[in-house]
Coordinates of C-alpha atoms in Angstrom, one line a residue:
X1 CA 18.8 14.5 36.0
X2 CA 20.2 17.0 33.6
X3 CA 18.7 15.7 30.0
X4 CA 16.9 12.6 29.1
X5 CA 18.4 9.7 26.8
X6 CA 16.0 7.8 24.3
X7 CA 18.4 5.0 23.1
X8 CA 18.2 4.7 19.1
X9 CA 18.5 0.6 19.9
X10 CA 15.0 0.8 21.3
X11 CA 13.0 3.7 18.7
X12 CA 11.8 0.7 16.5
X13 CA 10.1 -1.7 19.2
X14 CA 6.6 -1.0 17.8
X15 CA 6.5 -4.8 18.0
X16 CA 3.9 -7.7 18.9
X17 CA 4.6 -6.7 22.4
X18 CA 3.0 -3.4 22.2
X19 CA 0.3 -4.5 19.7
X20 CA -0.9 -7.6 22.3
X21 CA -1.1 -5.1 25.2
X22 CA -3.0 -3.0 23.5
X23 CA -5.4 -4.7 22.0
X24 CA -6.1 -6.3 25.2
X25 CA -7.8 -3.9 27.1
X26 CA -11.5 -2.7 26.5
X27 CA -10.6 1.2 27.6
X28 CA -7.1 1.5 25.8
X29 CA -6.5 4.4 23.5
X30 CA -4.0 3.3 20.8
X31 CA -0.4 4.3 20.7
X32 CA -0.1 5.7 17.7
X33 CA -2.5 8.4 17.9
X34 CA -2.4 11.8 16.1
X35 CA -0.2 14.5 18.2
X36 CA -3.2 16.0 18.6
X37 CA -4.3 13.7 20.7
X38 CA -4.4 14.1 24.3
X39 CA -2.5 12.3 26.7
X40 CA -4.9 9.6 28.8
X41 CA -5.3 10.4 32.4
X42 CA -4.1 7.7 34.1
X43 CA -6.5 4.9 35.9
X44 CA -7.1 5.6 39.5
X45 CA -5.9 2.0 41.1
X46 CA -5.7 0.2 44.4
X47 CA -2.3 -1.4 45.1
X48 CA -3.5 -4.6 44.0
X49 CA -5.0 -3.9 40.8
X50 CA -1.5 -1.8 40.0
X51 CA 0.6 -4.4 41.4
X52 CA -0.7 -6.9 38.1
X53 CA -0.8 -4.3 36.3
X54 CA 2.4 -3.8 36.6
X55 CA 3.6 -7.7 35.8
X56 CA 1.4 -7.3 33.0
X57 CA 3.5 -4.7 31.6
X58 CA 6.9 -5.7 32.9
X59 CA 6.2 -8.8 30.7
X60 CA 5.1 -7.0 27.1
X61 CA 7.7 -4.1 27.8
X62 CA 10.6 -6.4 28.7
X63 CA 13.7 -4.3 28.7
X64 CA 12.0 -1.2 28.0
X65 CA 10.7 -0.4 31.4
X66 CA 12.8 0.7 34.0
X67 CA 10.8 -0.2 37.3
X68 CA 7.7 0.5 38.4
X69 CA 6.2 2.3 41.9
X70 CA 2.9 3.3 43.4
X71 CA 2.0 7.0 43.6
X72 CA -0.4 6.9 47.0
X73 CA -1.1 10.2 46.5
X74 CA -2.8 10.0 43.2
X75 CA -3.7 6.4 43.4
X76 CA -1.8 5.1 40.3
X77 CA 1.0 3.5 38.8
X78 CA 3.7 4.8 37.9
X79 CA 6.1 2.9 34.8
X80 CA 9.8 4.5 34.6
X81 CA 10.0 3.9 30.4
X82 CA 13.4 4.3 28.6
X83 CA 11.5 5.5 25.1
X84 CA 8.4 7.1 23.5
X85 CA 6.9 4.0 22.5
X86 CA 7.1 2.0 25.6
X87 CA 5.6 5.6 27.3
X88 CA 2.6 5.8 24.8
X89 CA 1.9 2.3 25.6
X90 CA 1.8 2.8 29.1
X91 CA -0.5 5.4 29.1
X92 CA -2.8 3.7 26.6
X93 CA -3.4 0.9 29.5
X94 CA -4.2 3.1 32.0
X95 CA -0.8 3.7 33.7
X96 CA 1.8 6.9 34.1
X97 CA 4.9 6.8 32.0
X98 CA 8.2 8.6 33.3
X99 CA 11.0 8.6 31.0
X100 CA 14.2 7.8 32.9
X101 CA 17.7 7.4 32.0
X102 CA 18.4 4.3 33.5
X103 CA 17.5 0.4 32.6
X104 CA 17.2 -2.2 35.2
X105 CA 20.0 -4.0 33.7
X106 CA 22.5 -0.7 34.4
X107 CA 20.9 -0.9 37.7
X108 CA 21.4 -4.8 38.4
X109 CA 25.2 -3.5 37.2
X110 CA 25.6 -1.4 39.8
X111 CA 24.2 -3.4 42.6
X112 CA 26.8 -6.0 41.1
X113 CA 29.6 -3.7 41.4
X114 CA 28.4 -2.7 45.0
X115 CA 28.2 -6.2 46.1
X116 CA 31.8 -6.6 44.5
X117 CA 33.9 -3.8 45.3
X118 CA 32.0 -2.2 48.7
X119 CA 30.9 -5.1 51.1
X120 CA 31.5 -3.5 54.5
X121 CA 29.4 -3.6 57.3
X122 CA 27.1 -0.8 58.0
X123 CA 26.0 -0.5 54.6
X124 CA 22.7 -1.4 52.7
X125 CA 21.5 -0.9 49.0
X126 CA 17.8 -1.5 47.4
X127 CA 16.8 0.1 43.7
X128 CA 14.4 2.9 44.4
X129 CA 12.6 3.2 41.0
X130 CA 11.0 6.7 42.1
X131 CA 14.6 7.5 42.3
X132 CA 15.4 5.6 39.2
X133 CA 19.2 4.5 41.2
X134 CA 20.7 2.4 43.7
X135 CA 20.1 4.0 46.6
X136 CA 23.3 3.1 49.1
X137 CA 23.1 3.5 52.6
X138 CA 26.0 3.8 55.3
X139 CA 25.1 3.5 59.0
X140 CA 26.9 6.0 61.5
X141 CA 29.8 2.6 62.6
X142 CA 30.8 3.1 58.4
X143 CA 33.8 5.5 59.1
X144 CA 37.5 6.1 57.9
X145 CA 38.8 3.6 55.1
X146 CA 35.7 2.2 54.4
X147 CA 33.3 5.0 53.9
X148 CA 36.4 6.3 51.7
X149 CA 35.7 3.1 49.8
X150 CA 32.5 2.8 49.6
X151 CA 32.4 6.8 48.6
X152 CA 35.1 6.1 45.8
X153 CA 32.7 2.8 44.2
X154 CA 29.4 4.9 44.6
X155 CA 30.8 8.1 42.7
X156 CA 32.3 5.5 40.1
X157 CA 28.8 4.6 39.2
X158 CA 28.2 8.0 38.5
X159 CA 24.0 9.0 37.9
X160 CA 23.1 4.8 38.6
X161 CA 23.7 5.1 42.4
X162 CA 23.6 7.7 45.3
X163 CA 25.0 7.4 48.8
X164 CA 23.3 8.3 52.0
X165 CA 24.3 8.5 55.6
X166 CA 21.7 7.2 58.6
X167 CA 22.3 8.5 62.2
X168 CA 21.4 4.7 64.0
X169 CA 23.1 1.3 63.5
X170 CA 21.9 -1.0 60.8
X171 CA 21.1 -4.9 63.2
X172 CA 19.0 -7.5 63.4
X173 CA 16.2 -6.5 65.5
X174 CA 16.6 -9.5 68.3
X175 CA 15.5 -9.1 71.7
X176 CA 6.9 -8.7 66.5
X177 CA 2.8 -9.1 66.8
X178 CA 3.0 -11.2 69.8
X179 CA 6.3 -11.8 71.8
X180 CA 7.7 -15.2 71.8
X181 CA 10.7 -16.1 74.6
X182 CA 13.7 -18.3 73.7
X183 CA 16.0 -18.4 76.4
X184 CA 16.9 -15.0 77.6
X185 CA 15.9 -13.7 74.0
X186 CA 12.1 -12.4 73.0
X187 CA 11.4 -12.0 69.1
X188 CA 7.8 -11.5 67.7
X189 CA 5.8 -13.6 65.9
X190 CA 5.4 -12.8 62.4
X191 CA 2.3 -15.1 60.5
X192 CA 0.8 -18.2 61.3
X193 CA 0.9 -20.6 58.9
X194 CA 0.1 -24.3 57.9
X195 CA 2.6 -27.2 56.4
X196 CA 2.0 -30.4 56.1
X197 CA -1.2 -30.0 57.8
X198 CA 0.2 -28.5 60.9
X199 CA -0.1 -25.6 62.7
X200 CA 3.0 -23.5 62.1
X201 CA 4.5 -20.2 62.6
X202 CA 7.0 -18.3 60.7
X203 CA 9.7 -15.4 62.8
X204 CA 12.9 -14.0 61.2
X205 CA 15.6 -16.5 60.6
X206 CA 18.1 -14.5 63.0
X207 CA 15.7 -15.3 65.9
X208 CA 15.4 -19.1 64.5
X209 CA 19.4 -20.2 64.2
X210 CA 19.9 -18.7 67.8
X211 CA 17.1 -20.4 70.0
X212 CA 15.1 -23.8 69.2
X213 CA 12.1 -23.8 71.8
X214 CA 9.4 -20.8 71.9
X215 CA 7.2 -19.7 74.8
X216 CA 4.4 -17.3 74.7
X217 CA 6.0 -15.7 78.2
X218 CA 9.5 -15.5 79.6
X219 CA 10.4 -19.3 81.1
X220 CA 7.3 -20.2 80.0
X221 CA 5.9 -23.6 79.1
X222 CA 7.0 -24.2 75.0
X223 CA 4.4 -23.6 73.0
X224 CA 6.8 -24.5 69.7
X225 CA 9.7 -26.0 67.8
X226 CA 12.3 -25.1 65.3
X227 CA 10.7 -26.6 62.0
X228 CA 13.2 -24.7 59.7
X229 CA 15.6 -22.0 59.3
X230 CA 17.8 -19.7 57.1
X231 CA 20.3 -17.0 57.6
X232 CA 22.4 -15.0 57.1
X233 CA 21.4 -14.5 52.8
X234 CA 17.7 -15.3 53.9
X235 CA 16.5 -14.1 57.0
X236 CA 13.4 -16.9 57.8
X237 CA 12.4 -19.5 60.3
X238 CA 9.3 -21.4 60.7
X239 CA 7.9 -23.0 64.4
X240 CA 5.8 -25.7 64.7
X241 CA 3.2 -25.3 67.7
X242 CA 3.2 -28.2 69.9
X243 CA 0.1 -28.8 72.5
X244 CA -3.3 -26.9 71.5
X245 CA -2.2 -23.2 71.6
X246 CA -4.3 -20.9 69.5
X247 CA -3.3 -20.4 66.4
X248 CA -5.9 -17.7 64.5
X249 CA -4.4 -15.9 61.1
X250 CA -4.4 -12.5 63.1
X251 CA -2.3 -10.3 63.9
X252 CA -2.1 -8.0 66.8
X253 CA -3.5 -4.3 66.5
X254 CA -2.1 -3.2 69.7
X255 CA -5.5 -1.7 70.5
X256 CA -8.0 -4.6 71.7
X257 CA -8.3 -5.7 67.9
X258 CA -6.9 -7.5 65.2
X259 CA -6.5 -8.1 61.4
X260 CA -7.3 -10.6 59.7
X261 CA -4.4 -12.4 57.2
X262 CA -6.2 -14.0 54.4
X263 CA -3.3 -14.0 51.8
X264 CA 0.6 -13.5 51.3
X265 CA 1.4 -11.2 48.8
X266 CA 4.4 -8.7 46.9
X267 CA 5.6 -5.4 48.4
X268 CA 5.2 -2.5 45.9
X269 CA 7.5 0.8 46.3
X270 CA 5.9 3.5 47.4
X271 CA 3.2 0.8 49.6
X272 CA 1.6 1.8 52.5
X273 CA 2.2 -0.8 55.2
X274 CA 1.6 -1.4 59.1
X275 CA 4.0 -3.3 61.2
X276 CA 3.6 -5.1 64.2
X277 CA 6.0 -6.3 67.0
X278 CA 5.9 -6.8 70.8
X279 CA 8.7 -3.7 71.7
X280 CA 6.7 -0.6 69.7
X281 CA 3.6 -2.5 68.9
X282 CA 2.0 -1.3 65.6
X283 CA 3.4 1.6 63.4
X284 CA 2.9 2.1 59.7
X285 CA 4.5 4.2 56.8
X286 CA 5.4 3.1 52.9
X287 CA 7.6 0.6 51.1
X288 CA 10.8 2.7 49.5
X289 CA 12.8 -0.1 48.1
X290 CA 13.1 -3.7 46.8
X291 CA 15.5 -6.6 46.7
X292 CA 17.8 -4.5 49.2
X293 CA 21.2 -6.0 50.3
X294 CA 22.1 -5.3 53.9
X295 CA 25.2 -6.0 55.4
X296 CA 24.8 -6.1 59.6
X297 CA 28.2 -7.0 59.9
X298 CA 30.4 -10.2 61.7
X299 CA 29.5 -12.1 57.6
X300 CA 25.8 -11.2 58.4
X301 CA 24.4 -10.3 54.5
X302 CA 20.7 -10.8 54.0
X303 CA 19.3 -9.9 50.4
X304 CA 16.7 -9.9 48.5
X305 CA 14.8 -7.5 51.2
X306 CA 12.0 -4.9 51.1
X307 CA 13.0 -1.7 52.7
X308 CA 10.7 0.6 54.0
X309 CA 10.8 3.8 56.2
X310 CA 8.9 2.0 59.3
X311 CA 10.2 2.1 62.4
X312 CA 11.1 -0.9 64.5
X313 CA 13.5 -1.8 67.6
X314 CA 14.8 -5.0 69.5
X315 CA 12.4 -7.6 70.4
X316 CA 10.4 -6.4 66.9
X317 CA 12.5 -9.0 65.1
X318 CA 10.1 -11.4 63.3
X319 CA 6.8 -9.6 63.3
X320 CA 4.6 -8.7 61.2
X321 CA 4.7 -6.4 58.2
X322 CA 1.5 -6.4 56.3
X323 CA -1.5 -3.8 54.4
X324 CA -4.5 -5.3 54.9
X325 CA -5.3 -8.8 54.8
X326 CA -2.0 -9.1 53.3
X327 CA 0.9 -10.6 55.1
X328 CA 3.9 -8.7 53.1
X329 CA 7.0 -9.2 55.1
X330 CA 8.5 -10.4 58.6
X331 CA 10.9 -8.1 60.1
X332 CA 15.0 -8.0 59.6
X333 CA 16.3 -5.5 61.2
X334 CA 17.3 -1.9 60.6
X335 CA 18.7 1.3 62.1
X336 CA 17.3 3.8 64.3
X337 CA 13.7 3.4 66.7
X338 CA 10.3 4.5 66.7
X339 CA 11.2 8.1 68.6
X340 CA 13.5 9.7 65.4
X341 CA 12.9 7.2 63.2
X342 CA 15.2 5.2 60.9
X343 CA 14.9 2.6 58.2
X344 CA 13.5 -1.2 58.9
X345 CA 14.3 -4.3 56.4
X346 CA 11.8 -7.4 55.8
X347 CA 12.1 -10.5 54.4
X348 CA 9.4 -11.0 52.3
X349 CA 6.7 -13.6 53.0
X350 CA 6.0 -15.4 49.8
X351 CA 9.8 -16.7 49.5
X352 CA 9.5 -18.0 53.1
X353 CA 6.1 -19.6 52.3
X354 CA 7.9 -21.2 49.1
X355 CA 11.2 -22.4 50.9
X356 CA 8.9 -24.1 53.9
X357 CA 6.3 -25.5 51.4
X358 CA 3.7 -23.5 53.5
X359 CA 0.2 -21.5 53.1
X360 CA -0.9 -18.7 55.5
X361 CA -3.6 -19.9 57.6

C-alpha cells in the first residue's frame, strides 16, 4: 500500500459511540489526549478475550473498522481502522489500531463482483483482514479462458483483491476424528452433539447427501442415521446414533488421548487450530480467512467458510477442527495434503448447531 486514505466523511465521528466505549472500561486512557501523550501498549489477550473484544468494538465502531485479526505472536488484537478517531479509540481499550485503506463494505463489493462476474470452478475467495483484501485463489484445473477471466475481474478490483495460484485441486475431502463407513465411502466424524435429547453427531454435509447409514468400521453394523443435511451452499449433516454406541464430547488426539469439547465457538484470523481426521490424524496451523466462497466445481459452491492453512486429505472430510475445548469447524475440503501442504476449508460449527437446533455434548 503506497499511501494511506483517511476519508473526510468519517473525521467528525467523535460520537456517543466512541464516548460509551470509553467510558466503559476501568483501564482506558481517553482518546483525546494531548500529543504528547504516549500511545497505550496494547493488552496482552487470549483468543477469547480478543474475540469479544472485538464484537465489542465492531458494534461502537460500526463502519469505521475494517476487520479485525489475532496477532499470535504478540498475543493481541489487532483492529484495521479507516481514521484517527476510530484508531485512538482502539488503543484506549486495549487493542492495536492499523490504518487501512479499505472498508468492509468495499470488500463485501468485491466479493459481490467475484461471485458475479468470476464463478468458475477451481477458485475460492475469503477477506483476509491482515491483508486488508479479498484474497482469490485459483487451483492448478483454473487454466485458459477462465483464469483469463477471473485475472481480468481480480485486476478490475484493483488494491480490494489479489489473486493467487495453489499447486493441488480445490474438493471435498470424501473418502475426520474417528472414521465412519458409508457404503464404499469413509468420512470422519466431526462433534458429537445432542437434539431433541438424543445422541447425535454432526460430519460435512458432502459426506451426508451421498450415504444415509454410518458404521464405525467398513461393512460394519450401523451405528447411525441421516438426521439432516445441507449442501452444496452449506456444507453440514447431522447423524443420529442408533443402539448404545459411545458417544463422549472428545475428540481424537491420535496419540492414546483426547480433548475434551465443552463449547462451540467463532473462528478468529490469524487462530491457532488443531484438526482431526481418520486419513492424517491430527495436524494444526492458524485461521487465515473468513466467510470464504469455494467453488469445487460440477455447481458445488459452499460459503460462508473459515479457511485456514491446515492440511487435510480424503477420508478427513467431516472432522474436527477445533482450539481447545472449542469445537470451531468440521472439515470441507481443500487442495493439496499433509506432505507439501495446501489450504483446507471448514464449515463452521455454530451455524450447523443453529440449523439442527443442537448443543455440543
Amino acid at each position: 500500500m503506497k499511501h494511506r486514505r483517511i476519508p473526510k466523511r468519517r473525521a467528525a465521528m467523535a460520537g456517543a459511540g466512541v464516548v460509551a466505549l470509553i467510558g466503559a472500561a476501568v483501564t482506558f486512557q481517553t482518546a483525546n489526549a494531548s500529543e504528547n501523550t504516549p500511545t497505550p501498549k496494547p493488552d496482552t489477550l487470549s483468543v477469547a478475550k480478543a474475540g469479544k473484544l472485538a464484537s465489542t468494538l465492531g458494534k461502537e465502531l460500526g463502519a469505521d473498522a475494517a476487520g479485525t485479526y489475532y496477532d499470535a505472536q504478540a498475543e493481541n488484537l489487532v483492529v484495521n481502522v479507516l481514521d484517527e478517531n476510530a484508531k485512538d479509540a482502539v488503543e484506549s481499550a486495549g487493542a492495536k489500531a492499523r490504518l487501512v485503506e479499505n472498508s468492509l463494505a468495499e470488500l463485501k463489493g468485491a466479493r459481490t463482483a467475484l461471485t458475479d462476474k468470476a464463478s468458475v470452478p477451481g477458485t475460492s475467495w475469503a477477506t483476509d483482514p491482515s491483508a486488508n483484501k479479498v484474497v482469490v485463489t485459483a487451483d492448478r484445473t483454473v487454466k485458459g479462458a477462465d483464469l483469463k477471466k477471473l485475472t481480468s475481474v481480480v485486476e478490475s478490483l484493483g488494491g480490494k483483491a489479489e489473486l493467487r495460484h495453489t499447486k493441488g485441486e480445490f474438493k471435498p475431502f470424501l473418502a475426520g476424528g474417528d472414521a465412519i463407513y458409508g457404503g464404499s465411502s469413509r468420512c470422519s466424524l466431526g462433534f458429537n452433539v445432542v437434539k431433541d435429547g438424543a445422541p447425535h453427531f454432526l460430519t460435512a454435509g458432502h459426506c451426508t447427501e451421498a450415504v444415509t447409514s454410518w458404521s464405525d468400521k467398513q461393512g460394519g453394523q450401523a451405528i447411525g442415521e441421516n438426521a439432516g443435511s445441507s449442501f452444496p451452499d452449506n456444507d453440514y449433516g447431522i447423524v443420529k446414533y442408533s443402539g448404545d454406541t459411545p458417544h463422549p464430547s472428545e475428540v481424537n488426539l491420535y496419540n492414546g488421548s483426547t480433548q475434551k469439547i465443552t463449547k462451540a465457538g467463532a473462528a478468529t484470523v490469524g487462530q491457532q487450530v488443531q484438526r482431526s481426521g481418520s486419513t492424517t490424524q491430527l495436524h494444526d496451523g492458524k485461521v487465515t480467512g473468513l466467510d470464504a466462497t469455494v467453488n469445487y466445481g460440477n455447481g458445488d459452491i459452499v460459503n460462508g467458510l473459515i479457511q485456514t492453512d491446515v492440511c487435510a486429505e480424503p477420508g478427513d472430510s467431516g472432522g474436527a477442527m477445533f482450539a481447545g475445548d472449542t469445537a470451531l469447524g468440521l472439515t470441507s475440503g481443500g487442495s493439496g495434503d499433509c506432505s507439501g501442504g495446501g489450504e483446507t476449508f471448514f464449515q463452521p460449527v455454530p451455524e450447523a448447531l443453529e440449523a439442527f437446533g443442537a448443543e455440543i455434548g
